[in-house]
Amino acid sequence: MPAKCLKCGDDAIKTCPCLSAQYCSVECQREGWKAHKKWCCHFLQGKLDEKSAEVGSDSLALLDSWLDLGQIHLRCGRVARAEECLNESLRLDELHHPSDGGAV
């Protein structure tokens, strides 16, 4: 059974690089993009890469982006990729907010 267009429900012939959205036409893809880009891991990874190049890979400014991307991967069932992203957000958090070694 063919995948269905995310926008109109017809049989899909195009798939987003994130593999989470399929479309029947370029028109439906364009119309659906505004909603889809909010949870498109391919698009968000590109934005994160741009931001990382701008501010540096250890910047605290990237923490929320890594966290968001990890949560999207998790919702899409990409557990290994979600774990990588969430671990990167934890690394940044520890880097900028080091623990006190467990002291209370």
Short mmCIF file of N, CA and C in Angstrom, two decimals:
data_model
loop_
_atom_site.label_atom_id
_atom_site.label_comp_id
_atom_site.label_asym_id
_atom_site.label_seq_id
_atom_site.Cartn_x
_atom_site.Cartn_y
_atom_site.Cartn_z
N MET A 1 0.85 -1.19 0.00
CA MET A 1 0.00 0.00 0.00
C MET A 1 0.89 1.25 0.00
N PRO A 2 0.70 2.14 -0.96
CA PRO A 2 1.54 3.34 -1.04
C PRO A 2 1.28 4.30 0.12
N ALA A 3 2.30 5.05 0.45
CA ALA A 3 2.17 6.08 1.48
C ALA A 3 1.20 7.14 0.99
N LYS A 4 0.60 7.84 1.92
CA LYS A 4 -0.37 8.89 1.59
C LYS A 4 0.24 10.26 1.77
N CYS A 5 -0.21 11.19 0.94
CA CYS A 5 0.25 12.57 1.00
C CYS A 5 -0.13 13.19 2.35
N LEU A 6 0.85 13.81 2.99
CA LEU A 6 0.63 14.44 4.28
C LEU A 6 -0.37 15.60 4.18
N LYS A 7 -0.44 16.23 3.03
CA LYS A 7 -1.30 17.40 2.86
C LYS A 7 -2.73 17.03 2.44
N CYS A 8 -2.87 16.16 1.41
CA CYS A 8 -4.22 15.93 0.87
C CYS A 8 -4.71 14.49 0.99
N GLY A 9 -3.82 13.55 1.29
CA GLY A 9 -4.24 12.17 1.46
C GLY A 9 -4.17 11.30 0.22
N ASP A 10 -3.83 11.87 -0.94
CA ASP A 10 -3.66 11.07 -2.16
C ASP A 10 -2.40 10.21 -2.04
N ASP A 11 -2.22 9.29 -2.98
CA ASP A 11 -1.01 8.48 -2.98
C ASP A 11 0.21 9.37 -3.14
N ALA A 12 1.22 9.15 -2.31
CA ALA A 12 2.42 9.99 -2.30
C ALA A 12 3.45 9.49 -3.30
N ILE A 13 4.16 10.43 -3.92
CA ILE A 13 5.25 10.08 -4.84
C ILE A 13 6.56 10.74 -4.44
N LYS A 14 6.51 11.69 -3.51
CA LYS A 14 7.71 12.40 -3.06
C LYS A 14 7.84 12.22 -1.55
N THR A 15 9.08 12.06 -1.08
CA THR A 15 9.33 11.90 0.34
C THR A 15 10.38 12.92 0.77
N CYS A 16 10.10 13.57 1.90
CA CYS A 16 11.06 14.51 2.49
C CYS A 16 12.31 13.73 2.90
N PRO A 17 13.48 14.35 2.84
CA PRO A 17 14.70 13.66 3.29
C PRO A 17 14.64 13.16 4.73
N CYS A 18 13.76 13.71 5.55
CA CYS A 18 13.63 13.24 6.93
C CYS A 18 12.90 11.91 6.99
N LEU A 19 12.27 11.53 5.89
CA LEU A 19 11.51 10.28 5.75
C LEU A 19 10.23 10.25 6.57
N SER A 20 9.84 11.36 7.15
CA SER A 20 8.63 11.41 7.97
C SER A 20 7.44 12.02 7.25
N ALA A 21 7.66 12.57 6.07
CA ALA A 21 6.56 13.22 5.35
C ALA A 21 6.63 12.84 3.87
N GLN A 22 5.48 12.46 3.34
CA GLN A 22 5.36 12.13 1.94
C GLN A 22 4.31 13.03 1.31
N TYR A 23 4.51 13.30 0.03
CA TYR A 23 3.60 14.20 -0.69
C TYR A 23 3.30 13.64 -2.07
N CYS A 24 2.16 14.04 -2.61
CA CYS A 24 1.75 13.58 -3.95
C CYS A 24 2.27 14.50 -5.04
N SER A 25 2.66 15.73 -4.67
CA SER A 25 3.08 16.70 -5.68
C SER A 25 3.94 17.78 -5.04
N VAL A 26 4.60 18.52 -5.89
CA VAL A 26 5.39 19.66 -5.43
C VAL A 26 4.48 20.68 -4.77
N GLU A 27 3.28 20.85 -5.31
CA GLU A 27 2.34 21.82 -4.75
C GLU A 27 1.97 21.47 -3.31
N CYS A 28 1.64 20.19 -3.06
CA CYS A 28 1.30 19.78 -1.70
C CYS A 28 2.50 19.90 -0.78
N GLN A 29 3.67 19.61 -1.31
CA GLN A 29 4.89 19.73 -0.51
C GLN A 29 5.10 21.18 -0.09
N ARG A 30 4.92 22.10 -1.03
CA ARG A 30 5.07 23.54 -0.71
C ARG A 30 4.03 23.98 0.30
N GLU A 31 2.79 23.55 0.11
CA GLU A 31 1.71 23.95 1.02
C GLU A 31 1.90 23.35 2.41
N GLY A 32 2.45 22.15 2.48
CA GLY A 32 2.63 21.49 3.76
C GLY A 32 3.91 21.88 4.49
N TRP A 33 4.81 22.58 3.79
CA TRP A 33 6.12 22.87 4.36
C TRP A 33 6.06 23.70 5.63
N LYS A 34 5.21 24.71 5.69
CA LYS A 34 5.16 25.58 6.87
C LYS A 34 4.91 24.78 8.14
N ALA A 35 4.01 23.83 8.07
CA ALA A 35 3.73 22.99 9.23
C ALA A 35 4.82 21.94 9.43
N HIS A 36 5.25 21.32 8.34
CA HIS A 36 6.22 20.22 8.44
C HIS A 36 7.59 20.68 8.94
N LYS A 37 8.03 21.85 8.56
CA LYS A 37 9.39 22.27 8.93
C LYS A 37 9.56 22.42 10.44
N LYS A 38 8.46 22.53 11.18
CA LYS A 38 8.56 22.65 12.64
C LYS A 38 9.01 21.34 13.27
N TRP A 39 8.79 20.22 12.59
CA TRP A 39 9.20 18.92 13.14
C TRP A 39 10.03 18.09 12.16
N CYS A 40 10.55 18.73 11.13
CA CYS A 40 11.40 18.04 10.14
C CYS A 40 12.83 17.97 10.67
N CYS A 41 13.27 16.78 11.04
CA CYS A 41 14.61 16.65 11.62
C CYS A 41 15.69 16.99 10.61
N HIS A 42 15.45 16.77 9.33
CA HIS A 42 16.43 17.12 8.30
C HIS A 42 16.63 18.65 8.25
N PHE A 43 15.54 19.38 8.25
CA PHE A 43 15.59 20.84 8.22
C PHE A 43 16.21 21.39 9.51
N LEU A 44 15.76 20.86 10.66
CA LEU A 44 16.26 21.35 11.94
C LEU A 44 17.75 21.04 12.13
N GLN A 45 18.21 19.90 11.61
CA GLN A 45 19.64 19.58 11.69
C GLN A 45 20.44 20.59 10.88
N GLY A 46 19.93 20.97 9.71
CA GLY A 46 20.60 21.98 8.90
C GLY A 46 20.68 23.32 9.61
N LYS A 47 19.59 23.72 10.26
CA LYS A 47 19.59 24.97 11.01
C LYS A 47 20.57 24.90 12.18
N LEU A 48 20.62 23.75 12.85
CA LEU A 48 21.53 23.57 13.96
C LEU A 48 22.98 23.63 13.49
N ASP A 49 23.26 23.02 12.35
CA ASP A 49 24.62 23.07 11.78
C ASP A 49 25.03 24.50 11.45
N GLU A 50 24.11 25.27 10.88
CA GLU A 50 24.39 26.68 10.57
C GLU A 50 24.68 27.47 11.85
N LYS A 51 23.85 27.26 12.85
CA LYS A 51 24.02 27.97 14.12
C LYS A 51 25.33 27.57 14.79
N SER A 52 25.67 26.29 14.72
CA SER A 52 26.91 25.80 15.31
C SER A 52 28.12 26.43 14.64
N ALA A 53 28.07 26.56 13.32
CA ALA A 53 29.16 27.20 12.59
C ALA A 53 29.29 28.67 12.99
N GLU A 54 28.17 29.29 13.30
CA GLU A 54 28.15 30.71 13.66
C GLU A 54 28.65 30.95 15.09
N VAL A 55 28.19 30.12 16.04
CA VAL A 55 28.48 30.40 17.45
C VAL A 55 29.49 29.44 18.08
N GLY A 56 29.85 28.37 17.37
CA GLY A 56 30.78 27.37 17.91
C GLY A 56 30.03 26.19 18.49
N SER A 57 30.60 25.01 18.34
CA SER A 57 29.89 23.78 18.72
C SER A 57 29.72 23.60 20.22
N ASP A 58 30.44 24.38 21.02
CA ASP A 58 30.31 24.28 22.48
C ASP A 58 29.43 25.39 23.06
N SER A 59 28.76 26.14 22.22
CA SER A 59 27.95 27.26 22.69
C SER A 59 26.68 26.78 23.39
N LEU A 60 26.38 27.39 24.50
CA LEU A 60 25.16 27.11 25.24
C LEU A 60 23.91 27.43 24.40
N ALA A 61 24.07 28.30 23.42
CA ALA A 61 22.95 28.67 22.55
C ALA A 61 22.42 27.47 21.76
N LEU A 62 23.19 26.40 21.66
CA LEU A 62 22.77 25.22 20.91
C LEU A 62 22.00 24.21 21.75
N LEU A 63 22.02 24.37 23.06
CA LEU A 63 21.42 23.37 23.94
C LEU A 63 19.97 23.08 23.60
N ASP A 64 19.14 24.09 23.50
CA ASP A 64 17.72 23.88 23.21
C ASP A 64 17.50 23.25 21.84
N SER A 65 18.33 23.62 20.87
CA SER A 65 18.19 23.05 19.53
C SER A 65 18.49 21.55 19.55
N TRP A 66 19.55 21.15 20.27
CA TRP A 66 19.87 19.72 20.38
C TRP A 66 18.75 18.98 21.10
N LEU A 67 18.21 19.58 22.13
CA LEU A 67 17.13 18.96 22.89
C LEU A 67 15.89 18.79 22.01
N ASP A 68 15.51 19.83 21.29
CA ASP A 68 14.35 19.76 20.39
C ASP A 68 14.54 18.69 19.33
N LEU A 69 15.72 18.66 18.72
CA LEU A 69 16.00 17.69 17.67
C LEU A 69 15.94 16.26 18.23
N GLY A 70 16.48 16.07 19.41
CA GLY A 70 16.42 14.75 20.04
C GLY A 70 15.00 14.30 20.29
N GLN A 71 14.17 15.21 20.75
CA GLN A 71 12.77 14.87 21.02
C GLN A 71 12.02 14.52 19.73
N ILE A 72 12.33 15.22 18.65
CA ILE A 72 11.70 14.91 17.37
C ILE A 72 12.13 13.54 16.88
N HIS A 73 13.42 13.24 16.96
CA HIS A 73 13.89 11.91 16.57
C HIS A 73 13.21 10.83 17.41
N LEU A 74 13.05 11.08 18.68
CA LEU A 74 12.41 10.11 19.56
C LEU A 74 10.96 9.88 19.16
N ARG A 75 10.23 10.96 18.87
CA ARG A 75 8.84 10.83 18.42
C ARG A 75 8.72 10.06 17.11
N CYS A 76 9.76 10.14 16.28
CA CYS A 76 9.75 9.45 14.99
C CYS A 76 10.31 8.03 15.10
N GLY A 77 10.65 7.61 16.30
CA GLY A 77 11.14 6.27 16.51
C GLY A 77 12.61 6.06 16.20
N ARG A 78 13.34 7.14 16.03
CA ARG A 78 14.78 7.05 15.75
C ARG A 78 15.54 7.16 17.07
N VAL A 79 15.51 6.09 17.84
CA VAL A 79 16.01 6.11 19.21
C VAL A 79 17.51 6.39 19.27
N ALA A 80 18.30 5.74 18.42
CA ALA A 80 19.75 5.94 18.46
C ALA A 80 20.11 7.39 18.14
N ARG A 81 19.47 7.97 17.14
CA ARG A 81 19.75 9.36 16.77
C ARG A 81 19.26 10.30 17.87
N ALA A 82 18.10 9.99 18.47
CA ALA A 82 17.58 10.79 19.58
C ALA A 82 18.57 10.79 20.73
N GLU A 83 19.13 9.62 21.03
CA GLU A 83 20.09 9.51 22.12
C GLU A 83 21.33 10.36 21.85
N GLU A 84 21.81 10.37 20.61
CA GLU A 84 22.97 11.20 20.26
C GLU A 84 22.68 12.68 20.51
N CYS A 85 21.52 13.12 20.06
CA CYS A 85 21.16 14.53 20.21
C CYS A 85 20.97 14.90 21.68
N LEU A 86 20.27 14.05 22.42
CA LEU A 86 20.02 14.34 23.83
C LEU A 86 21.32 14.29 24.63
N ASN A 87 22.22 13.39 24.28
CA ASN A 87 23.53 13.36 24.94
C ASN A 87 24.33 14.63 24.65
N GLU A 88 24.20 15.15 23.44
CA GLU A 88 24.90 16.40 23.12
C GLU A 88 24.32 17.55 23.93
N SER A 89 23.00 17.57 24.13
CA SER A 89 22.41 18.63 24.96
C SER A 89 22.88 18.49 26.40
N LEU A 90 23.01 17.26 26.89
CA LEU A 90 23.52 17.06 28.25
C LEU A 90 24.98 17.48 28.37
N ARG A 91 25.77 17.19 27.33
CA ARG A 91 27.18 17.59 27.33
C ARG A 91 27.30 19.11 27.43
N LEU A 92 26.50 19.82 26.65
CA LEU A 92 26.55 21.28 26.69
C LEU A 92 26.10 21.81 28.05
N ASP A 93 25.07 21.20 28.61
CA ASP A 93 24.59 21.62 29.91
C ASP A 93 25.67 21.44 30.98
N GLU A 94 26.33 20.28 30.96
CA GLU A 94 27.42 20.02 31.91
C GLU A 94 28.61 20.96 31.69
N LEU A 95 28.90 21.25 30.43
CA LEU A 95 30.00 22.14 30.10
C LEU A 95 29.79 23.54 30.68
N HIS A 96 28.56 24.01 30.61
CA HIS A 96 28.25 25.37 31.04
C HIS A 96 27.72 25.46 32.46
N HIS A 97 27.28 24.33 32.98
CA HIS A 97 26.77 24.28 34.38
C HIS A 97 27.37 23.05 35.05
N PRO A 98 28.68 23.05 35.28
CA PRO A 98 29.30 21.85 35.85
C PRO A 98 28.71 21.51 37.21
N SER A 99 28.55 20.21 37.43
CA SER A 99 28.03 19.77 38.72
C SER A 99 29.10 19.99 39.77
N ASP A 100 28.70 19.98 41.01
CA ASP A 100 29.65 20.21 42.10
C ASP A 100 30.20 18.90 42.63
N GLY A 101 30.14 17.85 41.81
CA GLY A 101 30.69 16.56 42.24
C GLY A 101 29.76 15.79 43.14
N GLY A 102 28.50 16.16 43.15
CA GLY A 102 27.53 15.41 43.95
C GLY A 102 27.33 15.95 45.37
N ALA A 103 28.00 17.02 45.71
CA ALA A 103 27.82 17.58 47.06
C ALA A 103 26.44 18.17 47.21
N VAL A 104 25.90 18.06 48.38
CA VAL A 104 24.56 18.59 48.64
C VAL A 104 24.64 19.94 49.31
#
